[in-house]
Amino acid sequence: RKGRDSKDRPHRGSLITKAPDEIKSTDKSLIKKVADMKPKQEVRSRYNNYSTGNFDLEGFISKHGIQVQERADFSGGKKIVLDHCLFDHSHKGKDAAFFQMDNGAISYKCFHNSCSSYKWQDVRKMYEPDAYNYQDRNQGHSSFGTKPVVKQVSEEQKQKEINKKGEKFLEFSSIKEVDRSNLVYIKTHIPEIDKKIIGWLKGELTVISGLSASGKSTILGQFALNAIEDGFKVGLFSGELQAHRAKNWIQLQASGRQFTTPTKYDSVFTVNEKHKRLIDVWIKDKLYIYNNEYGHDFVQMIKDFEDYIVKNSLDLIILDNLMVMQIDALSSNNYGAQGKAVQALSSLAKRRNVHILLVAHPKKTTSFLRAEDISGASEIRNLADNIIVVHRCNKDFKVRMAEYFGEAEASKFDDNTNTIEVCKNRDIGIQDLMVGLYYEVESKRMLSEPYENIIYGWQELLDEPLPKIPDMKPDLDAFANEKPFQVDKMFNTTDGAPF
């Protein structure tokens, strides 16, 4: 692992296992590329509101409350070691620092690969978003450089803005309270979660994460069907599934085990054509699946989704997942692009009053998966109104959960196949809520109770009696005949059932 040498994690020796047969000189253009990375001196220009003198880095640190571990001089400047990385607070222990050269040039560096793309300019814009947008004006100096240019606005424009947004500062007693009963929530249909967080509040963004094969796509399909059952309309992007496979998945989940038929392949079930047609009729005009043939360009996709939200009055948007979206055009570095993408989605949710469920994959981890393990920019976690983690209750989960929460807490989920965890809920403040689920192989459903029978509206279209749900009681005769058990006698209880 990366990091300092310690007793618990000592550095180990390494060796070269592979090398080219011929060692060639490094191309000059590559060396120049590295040289060009040297920090440039910050000077006042039409894009930068600095004075011509050195930037007051210490004043900047003090003003924004940035925590410092230590300061040290080195040849050519000084190094200011921070308490943690400014873009990922989990990166601690001398892993991030400012460097200020004697000529005034400033740079920022986090030594973790995931944050290596961040520069001083990214830090500056994070704390002072308009730092590089002001025009070049000589209007005196503040402690941090030139004062920003104040844009002149006419009285008529000011009045229009006030009429649209209200006063810039609100008098406390004039703020209107919001009646929670008037807020629109989309129920998850997982009773314990709906009891705690009510459901997905329209106008918010939820980030869903989980390890591979944990059940993220499965639970999202069910959220879509549950929303449709309650009268909401859904837009779905499934970047890793072709449209026909996504439809097949939804059909199985809408059917339930009593309407599925096994195939010659293990754990593969199907729905008969008659019931598929009824499901199509029920879902018509309620679920729209994005056509992947149009590509995954983020800007175009969000425009398309917004058009469909307006055109078809969509309520719930499901995006599976962020990692397959093409976001390169949003920023020169991937983390910056991810941050802007999540900002755009959060803005879209509020602007169009929809709820957005966004899947974001986690980093590789050997410990119990937490919200902090979601891969990518910190804005993914910070801007999310809810963070949900889906776990698969395999051996690794049980061991890691016991290490994190203790054996007693982990044992509560011994009978579950999956769990869904609310790690963050901005509306009510719920966190660390873990709910056990049961995966039903025949229908790909996640059930709140074993053998729970979820009935969707398409079944009302049936012109035939509902088939009997398969009897899930154990066959005691067959059970008794299995080794190592030996039955000497059989008894009957008062109700005639085998005992």
CSV table of C-alpha atoms in Angstrom, one decimal:
chain,number,residue,atom,x,y,z
A,1,ARG,CA,0.0,0.0,0.0
A,2,LYS,CA,1.0,3.6,-0.4
A,3,GLY,CA,1.8,5.7,2.6
A,4,ARG,CA,4.4,6.1,5.3
A,5,ASP,CA,6.4,3.2,6.7
A,6,SER,CA,4.9,2.1,10.0
A,7,LYS,CA,4.9,-0.8,12.3
A,8,ASP,CA,1.4,-1.9,11.2
A,9,ARG,CA,2.2,-1.3,7.5
A,10,PRO,CA,5.9,-1.6,6.9
A,11,HIS,CA,7.4,-0.8,3.6
A,12,ARG,CA,8.5,-3.9,1.7
A,13,GLY,CA,11.2,-4.5,-0.8
A,14,SER,CA,10.5,-4.5,-4.5
A,15,LEU,CA,12.1,-5.6,-7.7
A,16,ILE,CA,12.0,-5.1,-11.4
A,17,THR,CA,10.0,-7.9,-13.0
A,18,LYS,CA,9.9,-6.6,-16.5
A,19,ALA,CA,12.0,-4.3,-18.5
A,20,PRO,CA,12.4,-3.4,-22.3
A,21,ASP,CA,15.1,-5.2,-24.2
A,22,GLU,CA,16.4,-1.9,-25.5
A,23,ILE,CA,16.7,1.3,-23.3
A,24,LYS,CA,16.0,4.4,-25.4
A,25,SER,CA,16.5,8.1,-24.7
A,26,THR,CA,13.4,9.9,-23.5
A,27,ASP,CA,11.9,12.1,-26.2
A,28,LYS,CA,12.6,15.8,-25.7
A,29,SER,CA,8.9,16.6,-26.1
A,30,LEU,CA,8.1,14.5,-23.1
A,31,ILE,CA,10.7,16.2,-21.0
A,32,LYS,CA,9.3,19.6,-22.1
A,33,LYS,CA,5.8,18.4,-21.1
A,34,VAL,CA,7.0,17.8,-17.6
A,35,ALA,CA,8.9,21.1,-17.5
A,36,ASP,CA,5.7,22.9,-18.5
A,37,MET,CA,4.1,21.6,-15.4
A,38,LYS,CA,6.2,23.9,-13.3
A,39,PRO,CA,4.0,26.4,-11.4
A,40,LYS,CA,3.6,29.8,-13.2
A,41,GLN,CA,3.8,33.0,-11.2
A,42,GLU,CA,0.3,34.4,-10.5
A,43,VAL,CA,0.2,37.9,-12.0
A,44,ARG,CA,-2.7,40.3,-12.5
A,45,SER,CA,-4.3,40.0,-15.9
A,46,ARG,CA,-7.7,40.5,-17.5
A,47,TYR,CA,-8.6,36.9,-16.2
A,48,ASN,CA,-7.1,37.3,-12.7
A,49,ASN,CA,-7.8,39.8,-10.0
A,50,TYR,CA,-4.4,39.7,-8.4
A,51,SER,CA,-2.1,42.5,-7.7
A,52,THR,CA,1.3,42.5,-9.5
A,53,GLY,CA,2.9,41.5,-6.2
A,54,ASN,CA,3.0,38.0,-4.7
A,55,PHE,CA,-0.3,36.5,-3.7
A,56,ASP,CA,-0.9,36.4,0.1
A,57,LEU,CA,-1.1,32.6,0.4
A,58,GLU,CA,-1.0,32.7,4.2
A,59,GLY,CA,-3.9,35.2,4.2
A,60,PHE,CA,-5.8,32.9,1.9
A,61,ILE,CA,-5.3,30.0,4.2
A,62,SER,CA,-6.3,32.0,7.3
A,63,LYS,CA,-9.4,33.5,5.6
A,64,HIS,CA,-10.8,30.1,4.5
A,65,GLY,CA,-9.9,28.2,7.7
A,66,ILE,CA,-7.6,25.7,5.9
A,67,GLN,CA,-5.9,23.5,8.5
A,68,VAL,CA,-2.1,23.3,8.4
A,69,GLN,CA,0.1,20.6,10.0
A,70,GLU,CA,3.5,22.2,9.5
A,71,ARG,CA,5.5,24.7,7.4
A,72,ALA,CA,9.0,24.1,6.0
A,73,ASP,CA,11.5,25.9,3.8
A,74,PHE,CA,13.2,24.3,0.9
A,75,SER,CA,15.5,25.4,-1.8
A,76,GLY,CA,13.6,27.9,-4.0
A,77,GLY,CA,10.5,28.4,-1.7
A,78,LYS,CA,8.4,27.1,1.1
A,79,LYS,CA,6.2,24.1,1.7
A,80,ILE,CA,2.9,24.2,3.7
A,81,VAL,CA,1.7,20.8,4.7
A,82,LEU,CA,-2.0,20.5,5.2
A,83,ASP,CA,-4.0,18.4,7.6
A,84,HIS,CA,-5.8,16.7,4.8
A,85,CYS,CA,-6.4,16.9,1.0
A,86,LEU,CA,-8.8,19.7,0.2
A,87,PHE,CA,-10.6,17.5,-2.3
A,88,ASP,CA,-10.8,14.2,-0.3
A,89,HIS,CA,-10.7,14.6,3.5
A,90,SER,CA,-9.8,10.9,3.9
A,91,HIS,CA,-6.3,11.7,2.5
A,92,LYS,CA,-4.4,12.7,5.6
A,93,GLY,CA,-1.0,12.5,7.1
A,94,LYS,CA,1.3,14.8,5.0
A,95,ASP,CA,-0.4,13.7,1.8
A,96,ALA,CA,-1.3,17.3,0.6
A,97,ALA,CA,0.6,20.6,0.6
A,98,PHE,CA,0.9,24.0,-0.9
A,99,PHE,CA,4.2,25.0,-2.5
A,100,GLN,CA,5.1,28.7,-2.9
A,101,MET,CA,8.2,29.5,-4.9
A,102,ASP,CA,10.4,32.6,-4.1
A,103,ASN,CA,9.2,34.2,-7.3
A,104,GLY,CA,5.6,34.0,-6.0
A,105,ALA,CA,4.5,31.0,-8.1
A,106,ILE,CA,2.0,28.7,-6.2
A,107,SER,CA,1.1,25.1,-6.6
A,108,TYR,CA,-1.0,22.5,-4.8
A,109,LYS,CA,-0.3,18.8,-4.6
A,110,CYS,CA,-2.1,15.7,-3.2
A,111,PHE,CA,0.1,12.6,-3.5
A,112,HIS,CA,-2.8,10.2,-4.0
A,113,ASN,CA,-3.4,9.2,-7.6
A,114,SER,CA,-7.1,10.0,-7.4
A,115,CYS,CA,-6.4,13.6,-6.6
A,116,SER,CA,-3.2,14.1,-8.6
A,117,SER,CA,-5.0,16.2,-11.3
A,118,TYR,CA,-6.0,19.0,-8.9
A,119,LYS,CA,-3.9,22.1,-9.2
A,120,TRP,CA,-3.7,25.5,-7.3
A,121,GLN,CA,-6.2,27.0,-9.7
A,122,ASP,CA,-8.7,24.3,-8.7
A,123,VAL,CA,-8.2,25.1,-5.0
A,124,ARG,CA,-8.6,28.8,-5.7
A,125,LYS,CA,-11.9,28.3,-7.7
A,126,MET,CA,-13.2,26.0,-5.0
A,127,TYR,CA,-13.0,28.7,-2.4
A,128,GLU,CA,-13.4,31.8,-4.6
A,129,PRO,CA,-15.4,30.6,-7.7
A,130,ASP,CA,-15.1,33.9,-9.5
A,131,ALA,CA,-11.4,34.3,-9.0
A,132,TYR,CA,-10.5,34.1,-12.7
A,133,ASN,CA,-13.5,35.8,-14.1
A,134,TYR,CA,-13.0,39.5,-13.3
A,135,GLN,CA,-11.9,42.0,-15.9
A,136,ASP,CA,-8.6,43.8,-15.5
A,137,ARG,CA,-9.4,47.0,-13.5
A,138,ASN,CA,-7.1,49.0,-11.3
A,139,GLN,CA,-9.4,49.6,-8.3
A,140,GLY,CA,-7.1,49.4,-5.3
A,141,HIS,CA,-6.1,46.3,-3.3
A,142,SER,CA,-7.6,44.0,-0.7
A,143,SER,CA,-5.5,41.7,1.4
A,144,PHE,CA,-5.9,39.0,-1.4
A,145,GLY,CA,-5.2,41.1,-4.5
A,146,THR,CA,-7.3,43.4,-6.6
A,147,LYS,CA,-10.9,44.1,-5.7
A,148,PRO,CA,-13.4,42.4,-8.0
A,149,VAL,CA,-15.1,44.6,-10.5
A,150,VAL,CA,-18.7,45.3,-9.5
A,151,LYS,CA,-21.0,45.0,-12.4
A,152,GLN,CA,-23.3,48.0,-12.8
A,153,VAL,CA,-27.0,47.0,-12.8
A,154,SER,CA,-29.8,49.4,-13.6
A,155,GLU,CA,-32.7,49.9,-11.1
A,156,GLU,CA,-35.1,48.3,-13.6
A,157,GLN,CA,-33.0,45.2,-13.8
A,158,LYS,CA,-32.7,45.1,-10.0
A,159,GLN,CA,-36.5,45.3,-9.6
A,160,LYS,CA,-37.0,42.5,-12.1
A,161,GLU,CA,-34.6,40.3,-10.2
A,162,ILE,CA,-36.3,41.0,-6.9
A,163,ASN,CA,-39.8,40.3,-8.4
A,164,LYS,CA,-38.4,36.9,-9.7
A,165,LYS,CA,-36.3,35.8,-6.7
A,166,GLY,CA,-37.4,37.9,-3.8
A,167,GLU,CA,-35.2,40.2,-1.6
A,168,LYS,CA,-31.6,39.1,-1.4
A,169,PHE,CA,-31.8,39.0,2.4
A,170,LEU,CA,-35.0,37.7,3.9
A,171,GLU,CA,-36.4,39.0,7.2
A,172,PHE,CA,-36.8,36.0,9.5
A,173,SER,CA,-40.5,36.3,10.3
A,174,SER,CA,-41.3,36.7,6.6
A,175,ILE,CA,-40.0,33.3,5.6
A,176,LYS,CA,-42.9,31.0,4.9
A,177,GLU,CA,-42.9,27.5,6.4
A,178,VAL,CA,-43.3,24.5,4.2
A,179,ASP,CA,-46.0,22.0,5.1
A,180,ARG,CA,-44.4,18.6,4.8
A,181,SER,CA,-47.7,17.1,3.8
A,182,ASN,CA,-47.5,19.2,0.6
A,183,LEU,CA,-44.1,17.8,-0.4
A,184,VAL,CA,-44.1,15.0,-3.0
A,185,TYR,CA,-42.3,11.8,-2.1
A,186,ILE,CA,-41.9,8.7,-4.3
A,187,LYS,CA,-42.1,5.7,-2.0
A,188,THR,CA,-39.5,3.0,-2.2
A,189,HIS,CA,-42.0,0.4,-1.0
A,190,ILE,CA,-39.4,-0.9,1.4
A,191,PRO,CA,-41.4,-0.3,4.6
A,192,GLU,CA,-38.5,0.4,7.0
A,193,ILE,CA,-36.9,2.9,4.7
A,194,ASP,CA,-40.2,4.7,3.9
A,195,LYS,CA,-40.9,4.9,7.6
A,196,LYS,CA,-37.5,6.6,8.2
A,197,ILE,CA,-37.0,8.8,5.2
A,198,ILE,CA,-40.5,8.8,3.7
A,199,GLY,CA,-39.2,8.1,0.2
A,200,TRP,CA,-37.5,10.0,-2.6
A,201,LEU,CA,-38.3,13.7,-2.3
A,202,LYS,CA,-38.9,15.4,-5.6
A,203,GLY,CA,-36.2,18.0,-6.3
A,204,GLU,CA,-33.4,16.0,-4.8
A,205,LEU,CA,-30.5,13.9,-6.0
A,206,THR,CA,-29.7,10.4,-4.6
A,207,VAL,CA,-26.4,8.6,-5.2
A,208,ILE,CA,-26.5,4.8,-5.1
A,209,SER,CA,-23.3,2.8,-4.8
A,210,GLY,CA,-22.2,-0.8,-4.1
A,211,LEU,CA,-19.7,-3.3,-5.0
A,212,SER,CA,-20.0,-5.3,-8.2
A,213,ALA,CA,-23.0,-7.8,-8.2
A,214,SER,CA,-24.3,-6.2,-5.0
A,215,GLY,CA,-27.8,-5.7,-6.5
A,216,LYS,CA,-27.7,-2.0,-7.6
A,217,SER,CA,-29.4,-2.5,-10.9
A,218,THR,CA,-31.9,-4.9,-9.4
A,219,ILE,CA,-33.1,-2.5,-6.8
A,220,LEU,CA,-33.3,0.3,-9.3
A,221,GLY,CA,-35.6,-1.7,-11.5
A,222,GLN,CA,-37.9,-2.3,-8.6
A,223,PHE,CA,-37.8,1.4,-7.6
A,224,ALA,CA,-39.0,2.2,-11.2
A,225,LEU,CA,-41.9,-0.3,-11.0
A,226,ASN,CA,-42.9,0.9,-7.5
A,227,ALA,CA,-43.0,4.5,-8.7
A,228,ILE,CA,-45.1,3.5,-11.7
A,229,GLU,CA,-47.5,1.6,-9.4
A,230,ASP,CA,-48.0,4.8,-7.4
A,231,GLY,CA,-48.8,6.8,-10.6
A,232,PHE,CA,-45.4,8.4,-11.3
A,233,LYS,CA,-43.5,8.4,-14.6
A,234,VAL,CA,-40.0,7.2,-15.0
A,235,GLY,CA,-37.0,7.9,-17.3
A,236,LEU,CA,-34.2,5.2,-17.3
A,237,PHE,CA,-30.7,5.2,-18.6
A,238,SER,CA,-29.0,1.8,-18.4
A,239,GLY,CA,-25.5,2.3,-19.8
A,240,GLU,CA,-24.4,-1.3,-19.3
A,241,LEU,CA,-27.6,-3.0,-20.6
A,242,GLN,CA,-29.0,-3.0,-24.1
A,243,ALA,CA,-32.7,-1.8,-24.2
A,244,HIS,CA,-34.0,-5.4,-24.8
A,245,ARG,CA,-32.1,-6.8,-21.8
A,246,ALA,CA,-33.3,-3.9,-19.6
A,247,LYS,CA,-36.9,-4.7,-20.7
A,248,ASN,CA,-36.5,-8.4,-20.0
A,249,TRP,CA,-35.3,-7.6,-16.5
A,250,ILE,CA,-38.2,-5.2,-15.8
A,251,GLN,CA,-40.7,-7.8,-17.1
A,252,LEU,CA,-39.4,-10.5,-14.7
A,253,GLN,CA,-39.6,-8.0,-11.8
A,254,ALA,CA,-43.1,-6.9,-12.7
A,255,SER,CA,-44.3,-10.6,-13.0
A,256,GLY,CA,-43.3,-12.2,-9.7
A,257,ARG,CA,-42.4,-15.8,-9.3
A,258,GLN,CA,-45.9,-17.1,-9.9
A,259,PHE,CA,-45.8,-15.8,-13.4
A,260,THR,CA,-42.3,-16.9,-14.4
A,261,THR,CA,-41.3,-20.1,-16.1
A,262,PRO,CA,-37.9,-21.9,-15.7
A,263,THR,CA,-35.7,-22.4,-18.8
A,264,LYS,CA,-33.1,-25.1,-19.5
A,265,TYR,CA,-30.5,-22.8,-18.0
A,266,ASP,CA,-29.9,-22.7,-14.3
A,267,SER,CA,-31.4,-19.6,-12.6
A,268,VAL,CA,-32.8,-18.3,-15.9
A,269,PHE,CA,-36.5,-17.7,-16.0
A,270,THR,CA,-38.9,-16.2,-18.5
A,271,VAL,CA,-42.4,-14.7,-18.8
A,272,ASN,CA,-45.0,-15.9,-21.3
A,273,GLU,CA,-45.9,-13.7,-24.2
A,274,LYS,CA,-49.5,-13.0,-23.0
A,275,HIS,CA,-48.3,-11.6,-19.7
A,276,LYS,CA,-45.5,-9.7,-21.4
A,277,ARG,CA,-48.2,-7.9,-23.5
A,278,LEU,CA,-50.2,-7.1,-20.5
A,279,ILE,CA,-47.1,-5.6,-18.8
A,280,ASP,CA,-46.4,-3.6,-21.9
A,281,VAL,CA,-50.0,-2.1,-21.8
A,282,TRP,CA,-49.7,-1.3,-18.1
A,283,ILE,CA,-46.3,0.4,-18.4
A,284,LYS,CA,-47.1,2.3,-21.6
A,285,ASP,CA,-46.4,6.0,-21.3
A,286,LYS,CA,-45.0,5.5,-17.8
A,287,LEU,CA,-41.5,4.2,-18.4
A,288,TYR,CA,-39.0,5.6,-21.0
A,289,ILE,CA,-35.7,3.9,-21.6
A,290,TYR,CA,-32.9,6.0,-23.1
A,291,ASN,CA,-31.7,4.6,-26.5
A,292,ASN,CA,-28.0,3.9,-26.2
A,293,GLU,CA,-27.6,4.1,-29.9
A,294,TYR,CA,-27.4,7.9,-29.4
A,295,GLY,CA,-24.3,7.5,-27.4
A,296,HIS,CA,-23.4,8.5,-23.8
A,297,ASP,CA,-22.4,12.1,-24.2
A,298,PHE,CA,-23.4,13.7,-20.9
A,299,VAL,CA,-24.3,17.1,-22.1
A,300,GLN,CA,-26.6,15.8,-24.9
A,301,MET,CA,-28.1,13.1,-22.6
A,302,ILE,CA,-29.0,15.7,-19.9
A,303,LYS,CA,-30.6,17.9,-22.6
A,304,ASP,CA,-32.6,15.0,-23.9
A,305,PHE,CA,-33.7,14.0,-20.4
A,306,GLU,CA,-34.8,17.5,-19.6
A,307,ASP,CA,-36.8,17.7,-22.9
A,308,TYR,CA,-38.5,14.5,-22.0
A,309,ILE,CA,-39.2,15.6,-18.4
A,310,VAL,CA,-41.0,18.6,-19.8
A,311,LYS,CA,-42.7,16.8,-22.7
A,312,ASN,CA,-43.9,13.7,-20.7
A,313,SER,CA,-44.1,15.0,-17.1
A,314,LEU,CA,-41.5,12.6,-15.8
A,315,ASP,CA,-41.1,12.4,-12.0
A,316,LEU,CA,-38.2,10.0,-11.4
A,317,ILE,CA,-34.9,9.7,-13.4
A,318,ILE,CA,-32.6,6.7,-13.0
A,319,LEU,CA,-29.1,7.0,-14.3
A,320,ASP,CA,-27.1,3.8,-14.2
A,321,ASN,CA,-24.3,4.8,-14.1
A,322,LEU,CA,-22.0,7.9,-14.0
A,323,MET,CA,-18.8,6.0,-15.0
A,324,VAL,CA,-20.1,5.1,-18.5
A,325,MET,CA,-21.2,8.7,-19.3
A,326,GLN,CA,-18.8,10.7,-21.4
A,327,ILE,CA,-18.1,13.8,-19.3
A,328,ASP,CA,-14.7,14.8,-20.8
A,329,ALA,CA,-16.1,18.0,-22.3
A,330,LEU,CA,-17.0,19.4,-18.9
A,331,SER,CA,-13.5,19.9,-17.6
A,332,SER,CA,-9.8,19.2,-18.4
A,333,ASN,CA,-9.5,16.7,-15.6
A,334,ASN,CA,-11.8,13.7,-14.8
A,335,TYR,CA,-12.5,14.8,-11.2
A,336,GLY,CA,-13.4,18.3,-12.2
A,337,ALA,CA,-15.7,16.9,-14.9
A,338,GLN,CA,-17.4,14.5,-12.4
A,339,GLY,CA,-18.0,17.4,-10.0
A,340,LYS,CA,-19.6,19.5,-12.8
A,341,ALA,CA,-21.7,16.6,-13.9
A,342,VAL,CA,-23.1,16.0,-10.4
A,343,GLN,CA,-23.7,19.8,-10.1
A,344,ALA,CA,-25.7,19.7,-13.3
A,345,LEU,CA,-27.8,16.8,-12.1
A,346,SER,CA,-28.5,18.4,-8.8
A,347,SER,CA,-29.5,21.6,-10.6
A,348,LEU,CA,-31.7,19.6,-13.0
A,349,ALA,CA,-33.5,17.9,-10.1
A,350,LYS,CA,-34.4,21.2,-8.4
A,351,ARG,CA,-35.1,23.1,-11.7
A,352,ARG,CA,-37.6,20.5,-13.0
A,353,ASN,CA,-38.8,19.1,-9.6
A,354,VAL,CA,-37.8,15.5,-10.3
A,355,HIS,CA,-35.9,13.0,-8.2
A,356,ILE,CA,-32.7,11.6,-9.7
A,357,LEU,CA,-31.2,8.3,-8.7
A,358,LEU,CA,-27.6,8.2,-9.9
A,359,VAL,CA,-25.3,5.1,-9.7
A,360,ALA,CA,-21.7,5.8,-8.8
A,361,HIS,CA,-19.3,2.9,-8.4
A,362,PRO,CA,-17.0,2.7,-5.4
A,363,LYS,CA,-13.2,2.5,-5.2
A,364,LYS,CA,-11.6,-0.9,-4.5
A,365,THR,CA,-11.6,-1.4,-0.8
A,366,THR,CA,-10.7,-4.2,1.6
A,367,SER,CA,-12.8,-2.8,4.4
A,368,PHE,CA,-16.6,-2.4,4.9
A,369,LEU,CA,-17.9,-0.2,2.1
A,370,ARG,CA,-18.8,3.3,3.3
A,371,ALA,CA,-20.0,6.5,1.5
A,372,GLU,CA,-16.4,7.8,1.5
A,373,ASP,CA,-15.4,4.9,-0.7
A,374,ILE,CA,-17.5,6.2,-3.7
A,375,SER,CA,-15.0,6.7,-6.5
A,376,GLY,CA,-14.5,10.2,-8.0
A,377,ALA,CA,-14.8,13.8,-7.0
A,378,SER,CA,-15.9,14.8,-3.5
A,379,GLU,CA,-18.8,16.7,-5.1
A,380,ILE,CA,-20.5,13.3,-5.8
A,381,ARG,CA,-20.9,12.8,-2.0
A,382,ASN,CA,-21.3,16.5,-1.0
A,383,LEU,CA,-24.0,17.4,-3.5
A,384,ALA,CA,-26.1,14.2,-3.0
A,385,ASP,CA,-29.2,14.7,-0.9
A,386,ASN,CA,-29.2,11.0,-0.1
A,387,ILE,CA,-26.4,8.4,-0.3
A,388,ILE,CA,-27.5,4.7,-0.5
A,389,VAL,CA,-25.2,1.7,-0.5
A,390,VAL,CA,-26.3,-1.7,-1.6
A,391,HIS,CA,-24.5,-4.7,0.0
A,392,ARG,CA,-24.5,-8.3,-1.0
A,393,CYS,CA,-24.5,-10.5,2.2
A,394,ASN,CA,-21.7,-12.8,1.2
A,395,LYS,CA,-18.8,-13.9,3.4
A,396,ASP,CA,-16.7,-10.8,2.9
A,397,PHE,CA,-19.7,-8.6,3.9
A,398,LYS,CA,-20.2,-10.5,7.1
A,399,VAL,CA,-16.6,-10.4,8.1
A,400,ARG,CA,-16.2,-6.7,7.2
A,401,MET,CA,-19.4,-5.6,8.9
A,402,ALA,CA,-18.5,-7.5,12.0
A,403,GLU,CA,-15.2,-5.7,12.1
A,404,TYR,CA,-16.9,-2.3,11.6
A,405,PHE,CA,-20.1,-2.6,13.6
A,406,GLY,CA,-19.4,-5.7,15.8
A,407,GLU,CA,-20.6,-9.3,15.7
A,408,ALA,CA,-24.0,-8.6,17.3
A,409,GLU,CA,-25.0,-6.1,14.6
A,410,ALA,CA,-23.6,-8.2,11.8
A,411,SER,CA,-25.5,-11.3,12.9
A,412,LYS,CA,-28.8,-9.5,12.3
A,413,PHE,CA,-28.4,-10.0,8.6
A,414,ASP,CA,-27.4,-13.7,8.6
A,415,ASP,CA,-30.6,-14.7,6.8
A,416,ASN,CA,-30.6,-11.9,4.2
A,417,THR,CA,-29.1,-12.1,0.7
A,418,ASN,CA,-28.7,-8.3,0.4
A,419,THR,CA,-29.0,-5.1,2.5
A,420,ILE,CA,-29.7,-1.5,1.6
A,421,GLU,CA,-28.0,1.1,3.7
A,422,VAL,CA,-29.0,4.8,4.1
A,423,CYS,CA,-25.6,6.5,4.7
A,424,LYS,CA,-26.9,10.0,4.2
A,425,ASN,CA,-30.3,11.7,4.2
A,426,ARG,CA,-30.3,15.5,4.1
A,427,ASP,CA,-34.1,15.9,4.5
A,428,ILE,CA,-34.6,14.2,7.8
A,429,GLY,CA,-31.0,13.4,8.9
A,430,ILE,CA,-31.1,9.6,8.9
A,431,GLN,CA,-27.8,7.8,8.5
A,432,ASP,CA,-26.4,4.3,9.2
A,433,LEU,CA,-29.8,2.8,8.6
A,434,MET,CA,-29.3,-0.8,7.4
A,435,VAL,CA,-32.3,-2.8,6.1
A,436,GLY,CA,-32.1,-6.5,5.2
A,437,LEU,CA,-33.6,-7.8,1.9
A,438,TYR,CA,-34.2,-11.2,0.2
A,439,TYR,CA,-33.4,-11.8,-3.4
A,440,GLU,CA,-35.9,-13.8,-5.4
A,441,VAL,CA,-34.2,-15.7,-8.2
A,442,GLU,CA,-37.2,-16.4,-10.3
A,443,SER,CA,-38.3,-12.7,-10.6
A,444,LYS,CA,-35.0,-10.8,-9.8
A,445,ARG,CA,-36.9,-9.0,-7.0
A,446,MET,CA,-35.6,-7.7,-3.7
A,447,LEU,CA,-38.2,-8.6,-1.1
A,448,SER,CA,-38.6,-7.0,2.4
A,449,GLU,CA,-39.9,-10.4,3.7
A,450,PRO,CA,-39.1,-14.0,2.5
A,451,TYR,CA,-41.7,-14.9,-0.2
A,452,GLU,CA,-43.3,-11.5,-0.1
A,453,ASN,CA,-45.9,-11.3,-3.0
A,454,ILE,CA,-45.8,-7.9,-4.7
A,455,ILE,CA,-48.8,-7.3,-6.9
A,456,TYR,CA,-48.5,-4.7,-9.7
A,457,GLY,CA,-51.3,-3.0,-11.6
A,458,TRP,CA,-50.9,-5.1,-14.8
A,459,GLN,CA,-52.5,-8.1,-13.0
A,460,GLU,CA,-55.8,-6.2,-12.9
A,461,LEU,CA,-55.8,-6.7,-16.7
A,462,LEU,CA,-55.9,-10.5,-16.4
A,463,ASP,CA,-59.0,-12.3,-17.6
A,464,GLU,CA,-58.1,-15.4,-15.7
A,465,PRO,CA,-57.8,-16.3,-12.0
A,466,LEU,CA,-54.5,-15.6,-10.5
A,467,PRO,CA,-52.3,-18.7,-10.3
A,468,LYS,CA,-51.7,-20.1,-6.9
A,469,ILE,CA,-48.4,-19.0,-5.4
A,470,PRO,CA,-46.0,-22.0,-5.1
A,471,ASP,CA,-46.1,-23.6,-1.7
A,472,MET,CA,-42.9,-22.6,-0.1
A,473,LYS,CA,-43.3,-24.8,3.0
A,474,PRO,CA,-40.6,-27.4,3.3
A,475,ASP,CA,-41.3,-31.0,2.3
A,476,LEU,CA,-40.8,-32.7,5.6
A,477,ASP,CA,-41.0,-36.2,4.2
A,478,ALA,CA,-38.2,-35.5,1.8
A,479,PHE,CA,-36.3,-33.6,4.5
A,480,ALA,CA,-36.6,-36.6,6.9
A,481,ASN,CA,-35.2,-39.0,4.3
A,482,GLU,CA,-32.0,-37.0,3.8
A,483,LYS,CA,-29.0,-38.1,5.6
A,484,PRO,CA,-27.8,-37.8,8.3
A,485,PHE,CA,-31.3,-37.7,9.8
A,486,GLN,CA,-33.1,-40.9,10.7
A,487,VAL,CA,-36.8,-40.9,11.5
A,488,ASP,CA,-38.0,-43.6,13.9
A,489,LYS,CA,-41.7,-42.5,14.2
A,490,MET,CA,-44.1,-39.9,12.7
A,491,PHE,CA,-46.7,-38.1,14.7
A,492,ASN,CA,-49.7,-35.9,13.8
A,493,THR,CA,-50.6,-32.7,15.6
A,494,THR,CA,-54.2,-31.7,16.4
A,495,ASP,CA,-54.6,-30.0,13.1
A,496,GLY,CA,-53.4,-33.0,11.2
A,497,ALA,CA,-50.2,-31.5,9.9
A,498,PRO,CA,-46.9,-33.6,10.1
A,499,PHE,CA,-44.8,-32.9,13.2
